[in-house]
C-alpha cells in the first residue's frame, strides 16, 4: 500500500468501524424503508467527534486530518450510506466553509454547536434551473441597512428539513455573473425561510433532500459568509472538499457490496459446488477488489494533498469520478453474483445498488468532474 497510515489514523478507522457496524448497520434497512432521519445516531456520532472532525479544537472540534476523515466516512458509508451523506455535507461543506470563510463571531457562534451535533448543517446551491451551472442561479439577496432580503428557492438540499443551519448562495449583484454570488448562513427560524417539498428518492432514503424557499427572508448582514461576491469561490472550494467525501462514500458502499458478494459466493451451491469455485465469478471478484483498491488510493492521495496544503482540485475530481463510477459497477456486479436473491430485499446488496446510483450525480456529475479535470490540465502552464 502506497500510504502507510499512522497509528492515530488506524485507531480512528477501527473505532468508527466498530461503532458503525454495531450501531448503524443493523438498522440501515429499516431506515431505508421508513425514511426516518438518523437523529439519534448522529447524536452518538457527535459524541465520538465525527461531526466536527476538521473543526479546530479551540472551536470544539477534533482538528483531525483529511485522511482520518475519509477513513471514518468510508466506515460510516459501509454501514449506512444515508447517514454518511449527512456526515459528509455537514463536515466538509458546511463546517469547513465556516471555518475557512467565517468571521470570528460566526466561528464562535456556529462551530461548537455544529461539532457537538446540536445543529446539523446543510448547503443550498442548486436550484430548479441551475444544477451543473450554479452561476445561473436566480435567488437574490438585496441589502437594506443591516439586513439582506433573500428571495428565490433551492432544490435537492441534503438535510434541508433536518438541519438547523443552511449555507445559502444568492446573487447580490446580477450584472457580474458568478462574481455577484454571495453566501449567507441562515438559521432555520429566520423569518421568510421555509422548507418545501421532500424528494421521494431511489436511494439514501433516510437522508432528506428538500426544496428551500425564501420569501423576503430576513438575514442579518452579519450572516454574510466571507465578502459579497465570494459565494461562487466558496462553493467551488467546498465542493473540492466534498468531492473527496463522495469518493469516501463510494469506497465504503463498494466495500460493503463486495464483502456481501464474497460471503454469498462462498455459501451458495450450484452445480454441486460453491459458486465461488467458478472462474467467471472469481474474475469478477478480482476485478471488483482491484477497482475498490484503485479508488481508495485516489481518495487517499486527494486527502493527502489537501492535508499538505497543495491544490487538490484535480485530484478530488479524479477521486470522485473514478470512485463513484466504480461503486456503480461494483454494486451491479455484487447484485449479479447474488442472482435472483440480489433483486430482493432479503439481501442488503439491492440497497447498496440503489444508494450508489446518485454518487455519479451529486456534488457534480461525472461529466462535470471531467470538465474540472480537463480544465485543470489545460490551464497548467508548466511544459508537459
Ligand atoms: N476553487 C476555488 N475557486 C474556483 C474553483 C475551485 N475549485 N473552481 C473555479 N473557481 C473559481 C475560478 O477561479 C473563477 O474565479 P474568477 O472568475 O475570480 O477568476 C470562478 O470560480 C469561475 O471559474 P470557471 O470559469 O472555471 O467556472 P465555470 O462557470 O466554467 O464552472 C464548473 C465551473 C466546474 C462547471 C462549476 O460550475 C461546477 O463545479 N459545477 C457543478 C456544481 C455542483 O457540483 N453542484 C452540485 C452541488 S451539491 C448540492 O447542491 C447538494 C447538497 O446538498 C450538497
Short mmCIF file of C-alpha atoms and ligand atoms in Angstrom, two decimals:
data_model
loop_
_atom_site.label_atom_id
_atom_site.label_comp_id
_atom_site.label_asym_id
_atom_site.label_seq_id
_atom_site.Cartn_x
_atom_site.Cartn_y
_atom_site.Cartn_z
CA UNK A 1 0.00 0.00 0.00
CA UNK A 2 1.30 3.40 -1.04
CA UNK A 3 0.01 5.07 2.10
CA UNK A 4 1.25 3.98 5.46
CA UNK A 5 -1.48 5.06 7.81
CA UNK A 6 -0.41 6.44 11.18
CA UNK A 7 -1.37 4.74 14.42
CA UNK A 8 -3.84 7.53 15.08
CA UNK A 9 -5.50 7.17 11.67
CA UNK A 10 -5.76 3.40 12.14
CA UNK A 11 -7.23 3.91 15.60
CA UNK A 12 -9.91 6.30 14.29
CA UNK A 13 -10.74 3.87 11.47
CA UNK A 14 -11.07 0.95 13.92
CA UNK A 15 -13.16 2.96 16.36
CA UNK A 16 -15.58 4.16 13.66
CA UNK A 17 -15.78 0.67 12.11
CA UNK A 18 -16.75 -0.85 15.45
CA UNK A 19 -19.32 1.85 16.15
CA UNK A 20 -20.89 1.80 12.68
CA UNK A 21 -21.18 -1.97 12.37
CA UNK A 22 -22.72 -2.21 15.83
CA UNK A 23 -24.95 0.86 15.83
CA UNK A 24 -25.75 1.75 12.21
CA UNK A 25 -25.65 -1.41 10.09
CA UNK A 26 -28.36 -3.38 11.93
CA UNK A 27 -30.98 -0.64 11.40
CA UNK A 28 -29.95 0.65 7.95
CA UNK A 29 -32.51 -1.45 6.02
CA UNK A 30 -35.30 -0.31 8.33
CA UNK A 31 -34.27 3.34 7.88
CA UNK A 32 -34.28 2.81 4.12
CA UNK A 33 -37.88 1.58 4.41
CA UNK A 34 -39.21 4.22 6.82
CA UNK A 35 -37.03 7.14 5.65
CA UNK A 36 -36.50 8.02 9.34
CA UNK A 37 -33.74 10.58 9.73
CA UNK A 38 -30.88 9.09 11.82
CA UNK A 39 -31.06 11.80 14.52
CA UNK A 40 -30.16 9.52 17.45
CA UNK A 41 -27.22 8.02 15.56
CA UNK A 42 -25.91 11.46 14.67
CA UNK A 43 -26.00 12.35 18.36
CA UNK A 44 -23.81 9.33 19.14
CA UNK A 45 -21.53 10.23 16.23
CA UNK A 46 -21.14 13.74 17.66
CA UNK A 47 -20.04 12.21 20.98
CA UNK A 48 -17.34 10.33 19.07
CA UNK A 49 -16.18 13.58 17.46
CA UNK A 50 -17.44 12.65 13.99
CA UNK A 51 -19.43 15.83 13.41
CA UNK A 52 -16.57 18.23 13.93
CA UNK A 53 -13.67 16.30 12.52
CA UNK A 54 -11.99 19.19 10.70
CA UNK A 55 -13.07 21.89 13.16
CA UNK A 56 -10.10 23.14 15.21
CA UNK A 57 -10.11 22.14 18.89
CA UNK A 58 -10.47 25.77 20.04
CA UNK A 59 -13.94 25.68 18.46
CA UNK A 60 -14.84 22.32 19.96
CA UNK A 61 -13.78 20.07 17.07
CA UNK A 62 -11.22 17.32 16.65
CA UNK A 63 -8.75 19.06 14.32
CA UNK A 64 -8.36 15.72 12.52
CA UNK A 65 -6.59 15.42 9.19
CA UNK A 66 -8.43 14.66 5.95
CA UNK A 67 -7.08 11.11 5.76
CA UNK A 68 -8.66 10.30 9.13
CA UNK A 69 -11.85 11.94 7.97
CA UNK A 70 -12.18 9.91 4.75
CA UNK A 71 -11.38 6.68 6.58
CA UNK A 72 -14.12 7.48 9.11
CA UNK A 73 -16.61 8.50 6.43
CA UNK A 74 -15.96 5.30 4.43
CA UNK A 75 -16.70 3.25 7.53
CA UNK A 76 -19.98 5.09 8.14
CA UNK A 77 -20.93 4.60 4.45
CA UNK A 78 -20.10 0.89 4.69
CA UNK A 79 -22.77 0.53 7.35
CA UNK A 80 -25.29 3.21 6.36
CA UNK A 81 -24.83 5.33 3.26
CA UNK A 82 -27.75 7.62 4.16
CA UNK A 83 -26.07 8.57 7.45
CA UNK A 84 -22.76 9.06 5.63
CA UNK A 85 -24.08 11.71 3.26
CA UNK A 86 -25.40 13.74 6.20
CA UNK A 87 -21.98 13.48 7.88
CA UNK A 88 -20.23 14.39 4.63
CA UNK A 89 -22.18 17.58 3.84
CA UNK A 90 -22.09 18.64 7.50
CA UNK A 91 -18.31 18.22 7.89
CA UNK A 92 -16.76 19.00 4.57
CA UNK A 93 -19.10 21.54 3.02
CA UNK A 94 -20.65 23.32 5.99
CA UNK A 95 -18.17 23.23 8.89
CA UNK A 96 -15.14 23.72 6.65
CA UNK A 97 -16.71 26.69 4.84
CA UNK A 98 -17.49 28.45 8.10
CA UNK A 99 -14.02 27.68 9.44
CA UNK A 100 -12.37 28.91 6.23
CA UNK A 101 -14.53 31.92 5.30
CA UNK A 102 -16.29 32.81 8.57
CA UNK A 103 -15.68 35.83 10.79
CA UNK A 104 -14.51 35.24 14.36
CA UNK A 105 -18.05 35.92 15.56
CA UNK A 106 -19.54 33.38 13.11
CA UNK A 107 -16.99 30.75 14.11
CA UNK A 108 -17.75 31.37 17.79
CA UNK A 109 -21.49 31.21 17.26
CA UNK A 110 -21.75 28.20 14.95
CA UNK A 111 -18.74 25.87 15.03
CA UNK A 112 -19.16 24.49 18.54
CA UNK A 113 -22.87 23.61 18.18
CA UNK A 114 -22.05 22.04 14.79
CA UNK A 115 -19.21 19.98 16.29
CA UNK A 116 -21.45 18.91 19.15
CA UNK A 117 -24.20 17.88 16.72
CA UNK A 118 -26.63 20.31 18.35
CA UNK A 119 -27.03 21.75 14.86
CA UNK A 120 -26.74 19.73 11.65
CA UNK A 121 -25.60 21.74 8.65
CA UNK A 122 -26.84 21.88 5.06
CA UNK A 123 -25.75 23.69 1.91
CA UNK A 124 -28.10 25.31 -0.61
CA UNK A 125 -26.51 25.93 -4.00
CA UNK A 126 -28.58 24.00 -6.57
CA UNK A 127 -31.81 25.49 -7.91
CA UNK A 128 -34.55 24.07 -10.14
CA UNK A 129 -32.89 25.57 -13.24
CA UNK A 130 -29.27 25.76 -12.01
CA UNK A 131 -27.66 22.41 -11.23
CA UNK A 132 -24.41 21.80 -13.10
CA UNK A 133 -24.26 25.54 -13.81
CA UNK A 134 -24.66 27.23 -10.41
CA UNK A 135 -23.65 30.60 -11.85
CA UNK A 136 -27.13 30.67 -13.46
CA UNK A 137 -28.87 30.69 -10.08
CA UNK A 138 -31.80 33.05 -9.65
CA UNK A 139 -32.02 33.52 -5.88
CA UNK A 140 -31.31 37.13 -4.98
CA UNK A 141 -30.15 38.89 -1.82
CA UNK A 142 -30.88 42.61 -1.56
CA UNK A 143 -29.31 44.65 1.18
CA UNK A 144 -31.36 47.16 3.15
CA UNK A 145 -29.32 48.64 6.01
CA UNK A 146 -28.06 45.84 8.20
CA UNK A 147 -30.37 43.20 6.71
CA UNK A 148 -30.37 41.21 3.46
CA UNK A 149 -33.68 40.07 1.98
CA UNK A 150 -33.41 36.72 0.19
CA UNK A 151 -35.91 35.71 -2.49
CA UNK A 152 -35.91 32.52 -4.50
CA UNK A 153 -35.55 28.80 -3.87
CA UNK A 154 -33.05 25.94 -3.67
CA UNK A 155 -33.51 22.34 -4.77
CA UNK A 156 -32.06 18.93 -3.80
CA UNK A 157 -30.74 20.23 -0.48
CA UNK A 158 -29.30 17.36 1.53
CA UNK A 159 -30.65 17.58 5.12
CA UNK A 160 -32.80 20.55 4.07
CA UNK A 161 -35.50 19.57 6.54
CA UNK A 162 -33.47 18.22 9.45
CA UNK A 163 -30.71 20.82 9.51
CA UNK A 164 -30.59 23.75 11.91
CA UNK A 165 -28.41 25.88 9.69
CA UNK A 166 -28.00 26.21 5.93
CA UNK A 167 -25.31 27.99 3.96
CA UNK A 168 -27.22 29.52 1.05
CA UNK A 169 -25.84 31.24 -2.02
CA UNK A 170 -27.67 34.14 -3.66
CA UNK A 171 -26.95 36.90 -6.15
CA UNK A 172 -26.12 40.25 -4.55
CA UNK A 173 -25.18 41.71 -7.95
CA UNK A 174 -26.87 40.29 -11.02
CA UNK A 175 -24.67 42.16 -13.51
CA UNK A 176 -21.38 40.33 -12.93
CA UNK A 177 -22.22 36.62 -13.30
CA UNK A 178 -20.61 34.28 -10.81
CA UNK A 179 -18.69 37.17 -9.23
CA UNK A 180 -22.02 38.58 -7.99
CA UNK A 181 -22.87 35.46 -5.96
CA UNK A 182 -22.58 35.68 -2.16
CA UNK A 183 -23.01 33.14 0.62
CA UNK A 184 -25.07 33.50 3.79
CA UNK A 185 -25.51 31.50 6.96
CA UNK A 186 -29.23 31.00 7.50
CA UNK A 187 -30.74 29.75 10.72
CA UNK A 188 -33.92 27.78 10.31
CA UNK A 189 -36.11 30.23 12.20
CA UNK A 190 -35.19 33.29 10.14
CA UNK A 191 -38.48 34.89 9.05
CA UNK A 192 -39.41 34.13 5.44
CA UNK A 193 -37.44 30.84 5.32
CA UNK A 194 -39.47 27.64 4.80
CA UNK A 195 -38.74 24.09 3.73
CA UNK A 196 -40.62 22.95 0.62
CA UNK A 197 -41.18 19.51 -0.85
CA UNK A 198 -39.20 16.42 0.12
CA UNK A 199 -37.94 14.27 -2.73
CA UNK A 200 -39.01 10.62 -2.79
CA UNK A 201 -35.68 9.11 -3.79
CA UNK A 202 -34.43 5.84 -5.19
CA UNK A 203 -31.68 5.56 -2.56
CA UNK A 204 -30.18 7.27 0.50
CA UNK A 205 -33.76 7.39 1.67
CA UNK A 206 -33.11 8.22 5.34
CA UNK A 207 -31.31 11.38 4.29
CA UNK A 208 -33.87 14.05 3.45
CA UNK A 209 -33.49 16.02 0.22
CA UNK A 210 -35.68 19.10 0.01
CA UNK A 211 -36.51 22.41 -1.57
CA UNK A 212 -35.80 25.56 0.43
CA UNK A 213 -37.99 28.60 -0.11
CA UNK A 214 -37.09 32.23 0.61
CA UNK A 215 -39.84 34.82 0.63
CA UNK A 216 -38.29 38.11 1.68
CA UNK A 217 -36.26 36.05 4.12
CA UNK A 218 -34.56 38.44 6.58
CA UNK A 219 -30.89 37.64 7.05
CA UNK A 220 -28.79 39.86 9.32
CA UNK A 221 -25.88 41.37 7.37
CA UNK A 222 -23.51 39.83 9.94
CA UNK A 223 -24.53 36.43 8.49
CA UNK A 224 -22.90 37.16 5.15
CA UNK A 225 -20.21 34.45 4.90
CA UNK A 226 -16.99 35.95 3.53
CA UNK A 227 -17.41 39.13 1.50
CA UNK A 228 -20.02 39.98 -1.11
CA UNK A 229 -19.10 38.15 -4.33
CA UNK A 230 -17.22 35.34 -2.54
CA UNK A 231 -20.10 32.85 -2.85
CA UNK A 232 -19.09 31.06 -6.05
CA UNK A 233 -15.50 30.59 -4.95
CA UNK A 234 -16.71 29.43 -1.54
CA UNK A 235 -18.98 26.86 -3.20
CA UNK A 236 -16.21 25.60 -5.52
CA UNK A 237 -13.77 25.35 -2.60
CA UNK A 238 -16.37 23.50 -0.53
CA UNK A 239 -17.13 21.13 -3.41
CA UNK A 240 -13.45 20.27 -3.85
CA UNK A 241 -13.50 19.01 -0.30
CA UNK A 242 -16.97 17.49 -0.61
CA UNK A 243 -15.91 15.50 -3.66
CA UNK A 244 -13.24 13.64 -1.68
CA UNK A 245 -16.10 12.79 0.65
CA UNK A 246 -18.16 11.32 -2.20
CA UNK A 247 -15.14 9.19 -3.10
CA UNK A 248 -15.07 8.01 0.52
CA UNK A 249 -18.79 7.21 0.48
CA UNK A 250 -18.28 5.29 -2.78
CA UNK A 251 -15.40 3.27 -1.36
CA UNK A 252 -17.43 2.41 1.74
CA UNK A 253 -20.53 1.25 -0.14
CA UNK A 254 -18.42 -0.66 -2.69
CA UNK A 255 -16.57 -2.48 0.09
CA UNK A 256 -19.87 -3.41 1.75
CA UNK A 257 -21.27 -4.75 -1.55
CA UNK A 258 -18.03 -6.60 -2.25
CA UNK A 259 -17.92 -8.23 1.19
CA UNK A 260 -21.56 -9.28 0.83
CA UNK A 261 -20.88 -10.76 -2.63
CA UNK A 262 -17.84 -12.73 -1.45
CA UNK A 263 -19.78 -14.07 1.54
CA UNK A 264 -22.66 -15.10 -0.72
CA UNK A 265 -20.40 -16.69 -3.35
CA UNK A 266 -18.72 -18.78 -0.64
CA UNK A 267 -22.04 -20.01 0.73
CA UNK A 268 -24.16 -20.62 -2.37
CA UNK A 269 -24.09 -24.08 -4.00
CA UNK A 270 -24.94 -24.63 -7.68
CA UNK A 271 -23.96 -27.49 -9.96
CA UNK A 272 -22.76 -29.37 -6.87
CA UNK A 273 -20.21 -26.83 -5.68
CA UNK A 274 -19.84 -23.36 -4.23
CA UNK A 275 -20.35 -20.71 -6.90
CA UNK A 276 -17.07 -19.12 -5.74
CA UNK A 277 -15.34 -22.04 -7.45
CA UNK A 278 -16.43 -20.86 -10.90
CA UNK A 279 -13.86 -18.84 -12.80
CA UNK A 280 -16.48 -16.44 -14.15
CA UNK A 281 -17.24 -15.29 -10.62
CA UNK A 282 -13.62 -15.39 -9.44
CA UNK A 283 -12.64 -12.96 -12.19
CA UNK A 284 -15.49 -10.65 -11.24
CA UNK A 285 -14.29 -10.75 -7.62
CA UNK A 286 -10.72 -9.98 -8.66
CA UNK A 287 -11.83 -7.04 -10.81
CA UNK A 288 -14.08 -5.64 -8.09
CA UNK A 289 -11.28 -5.81 -5.48
CA UNK A 290 -8.83 -4.15 -7.85
CA UNK A 291 -11.23 -1.32 -8.66
CA UNK A 292 -12.00 -0.68 -4.99
CA UNK A 293 -8.29 -0.54 -4.19
CA UNK A 294 -7.64 1.89 -7.06
CA UNK A 295 -10.45 4.17 -5.85
CA UNK A 296 -9.13 4.01 -2.29
CA UNK A 297 -5.68 5.11 -3.44
CA UNK A 298 -7.13 8.05 -5.39
CA UNK A 299 -9.23 9.03 -2.37
CA UNK A 300 -6.20 8.88 -0.07
CA UNK A 301 -3.96 10.78 -2.46
CA UNK A 302 -6.50 13.61 -2.78
CA UNK A 303 -6.86 13.68 1.01
CA UNK A 304 -3.07 13.70 1.49
CA UNK A 305 -2.67 16.59 -0.97
CA UNK A 306 -5.31 18.54 0.92
CA UNK A 307 -3.54 17.81 4.21
CA UNK A 308 -0.25 19.06 2.73
CA UNK A 309 -1.94 22.32 1.69
CA UNK A 310 -1.47 21.65 -2.04
CA UNK A 311 -4.01 22.44 -4.76
CA UNK A 312 -6.07 19.26 -4.86
CA UNK A 313 -8.94 20.29 -7.17
CA UNK A 314 -7.95 17.89 -9.97
CA UNK A 315 -7.19 15.01 -7.61
CA UNK A 316 -10.51 15.44 -5.77
CA UNK A 317 -12.44 15.35 -9.05
CA UNK A 318 -10.47 12.33 -10.25
CA UNK A 319 -11.17 10.52 -6.98
CA UNK A 320 -14.88 11.43 -7.15
CA UNK A 321 -15.18 10.49 -10.83
CA UNK A 322 -13.42 7.16 -10.59
CA UNK A 323 -14.81 6.07 -7.21
CA UNK A 324 -18.43 6.97 -7.99
CA UNK A 325 -18.35 5.13 -11.33
CA UNK A 326 -16.50 2.24 -9.69
CA UNK A 327 -19.17 1.79 -6.99
CA UNK A 328 -21.88 1.64 -9.63
CA UNK A 329 -20.01 -1.14 -11.43
CA UNK A 330 -19.16 -2.97 -8.19
CA UNK A 331 -22.68 -2.85 -6.71
CA UNK A 332 -24.11 -4.06 -10.06
CA UNK A 333 -21.65 -6.97 -10.09
CA UNK A 334 -22.30 -7.75 -6.43
CA UNK A 335 -26.02 -7.88 -7.18
CA UNK A 336 -25.37 -10.12 -10.19
CA UNK A 337 -23.40 -12.54 -8.03
CA UNK A 338 -26.43 -12.80 -5.74
CA UNK A 339 -28.56 -13.86 -8.73
CA UNK A 340 -32.32 -13.58 -8.18
CA UNK A 341 -31.82 -13.01 -4.46
CA UNK A 342 -29.90 -9.84 -5.26
CA UNK A 343 -33.07 -8.37 -6.72
CA UNK A 344 -34.94 -8.84 -3.44
CA UNK A 345 -34.85 -7.05 -0.12
CA UNK A 346 -33.70 -10.25 1.60
CA UNK A 347 -30.12 -9.15 1.00
CA UNK A 348 -28.63 -5.66 1.51
CA UNK A 349 -27.00 -5.59 -1.93
CA UNK A 350 -30.18 -4.25 -3.54
CA UNK A 351 -29.99 -1.20 -1.22
CA UNK A 352 -26.28 -0.71 -1.93
CA UNK A 353 -27.07 -0.66 -5.65
CA UNK A 354 -29.77 1.98 -5.18
CA UNK A 355 -27.73 4.09 -2.72
CA UNK A 356 -24.73 4.18 -5.07
CA UNK A 357 -26.65 5.47 -8.05
CA UNK A 358 -26.57 9.14 -7.04
CA UNK A 359 -22.80 9.20 -6.43
CA UNK A 360 -22.10 9.93 -10.11
CA UNK A 361 -24.62 12.76 -9.95
CA UNK A 362 -24.49 14.80 -6.74
CA UNK A 363 -21.74 17.28 -5.88
CA UNK A 364 -21.01 17.45 -9.60
CA UNK A 365 -21.93 14.84 -12.22
CA UNK A 366 -19.26 12.64 -13.80
CA UNK A 367 -19.47 14.93 -16.82
CA UNK A 368 -18.72 17.99 -14.63
CA UNK A 369 -15.79 16.16 -13.00
CA UNK A 370 -14.35 15.64 -16.49
CA UNK A 371 -14.77 19.38 -17.16
CA UNK A 372 -12.92 20.20 -13.92
CA UNK A 373 -10.13 17.68 -14.59
CA UNK A 374 -9.56 18.79 -18.18
CA UNK A 375 -9.71 22.48 -17.20
CA UNK A 376 -7.04 21.88 -14.56
CA UNK A 377 -4.82 20.03 -17.06
CA UNK A 378 -5.22 22.50 -19.91
CA UNK A 379 -4.69 25.64 -17.82
CA UNK A 380 -1.46 24.22 -16.35
CA UNK A 381 1.29 26.43 -17.76
CA UNK A 382 4.11 24.02 -16.96
CA UNK A 383 5.56 22.28 -20.03
CA UNK A 384 4.16 18.76 -20.47
N1 LIG B 1 -11.63 26.51 -6.05
C1 LIG B 1 -11.67 27.88 -5.96
N2 LIG B 1 -12.13 28.66 -6.97
C2 LIG B 1 -12.57 28.06 -8.08
C3 LIG B 1 -12.56 26.67 -8.24
C4 LIG B 1 -12.06 25.90 -7.17
N3 LIG B 1 -12.03 24.56 -7.25
N4 LIG B 1 -13.07 26.37 -9.45
C5 LIG B 1 -13.37 27.53 -10.05
N5 LIG B 1 -13.07 28.54 -9.21
C6 LIG B 1 -13.21 29.98 -9.50
C7 LIG B 1 -12.33 30.38 -10.68
O1 LIG B 1 -11.03 30.74 -10.27
C8 LIG B 1 -13.09 31.54 -11.24
O2 LIG B 1 -12.82 32.68 -10.47
P1 LIG B 1 -12.58 34.14 -11.14
O3 LIG B 1 -13.75 34.42 -12.02
O4 LIG B 1 -12.46 35.05 -9.98
O5 LIG B 1 -11.32 34.02 -11.94
C9 LIG B 1 -14.53 31.17 -11.00
O6 LIG B 1 -14.54 30.22 -9.93
C10 LIG B 1 -15.22 30.58 -12.21
O7 LIG B 1 -14.45 29.50 -12.65
P2 LIG B 1 -14.76 28.77 -14.03
O8 LIG B 1 -14.76 29.79 -15.14
O9 LIG B 1 -13.89 27.59 -14.17
O10 LIG B 1 -16.29 28.35 -13.79
P3 LIG B 1 -17.36 27.75 -14.77
O11 LIG B 1 -18.55 28.63 -14.74
O12 LIG B 1 -16.74 27.38 -16.06
O13 LIG B 1 -17.87 26.43 -13.98
C11 LIG B 1 -17.83 24.28 -13.04
C12 LIG B 1 -17.09 25.58 -13.37
C13 LIG B 1 -16.76 23.30 -12.73
C14 LIG B 1 -18.68 23.74 -14.18
C15 LIG B 1 -18.72 24.54 -11.80
O14 LIG B 1 -19.80 25.35 -12.14
C16 LIG B 1 -19.20 23.27 -11.12
O15 LIG B 1 -18.48 22.67 -10.35
N6 LIG B 1 -20.45 22.84 -11.38
C17 LIG B 1 -21.07 21.74 -10.68
C18 LIG B 1 -21.74 22.22 -9.45
C19 LIG B 1 -22.05 21.12 -8.49
O16 LIG B 1 -21.21 20.28 -8.21
N7 LIG B 1 -23.27 21.15 -7.96
C20 LIG B 1 -23.73 20.18 -7.01
C21 LIG B 1 -23.95 20.84 -5.68
S1 LIG B 1 -24.36 19.62 -4.50
C22 LIG B 1 -25.78 20.18 -3.78
O17 LIG B 1 -26.22 21.26 -4.02
C23 LIG B 1 -26.48 19.23 -2.89
C24 LIG B 1 -26.04 19.27 -1.49
O18 LIG B 1 -26.84 19.07 -0.62
C25 LIG B 1 -24.62 19.49 -1.15
#
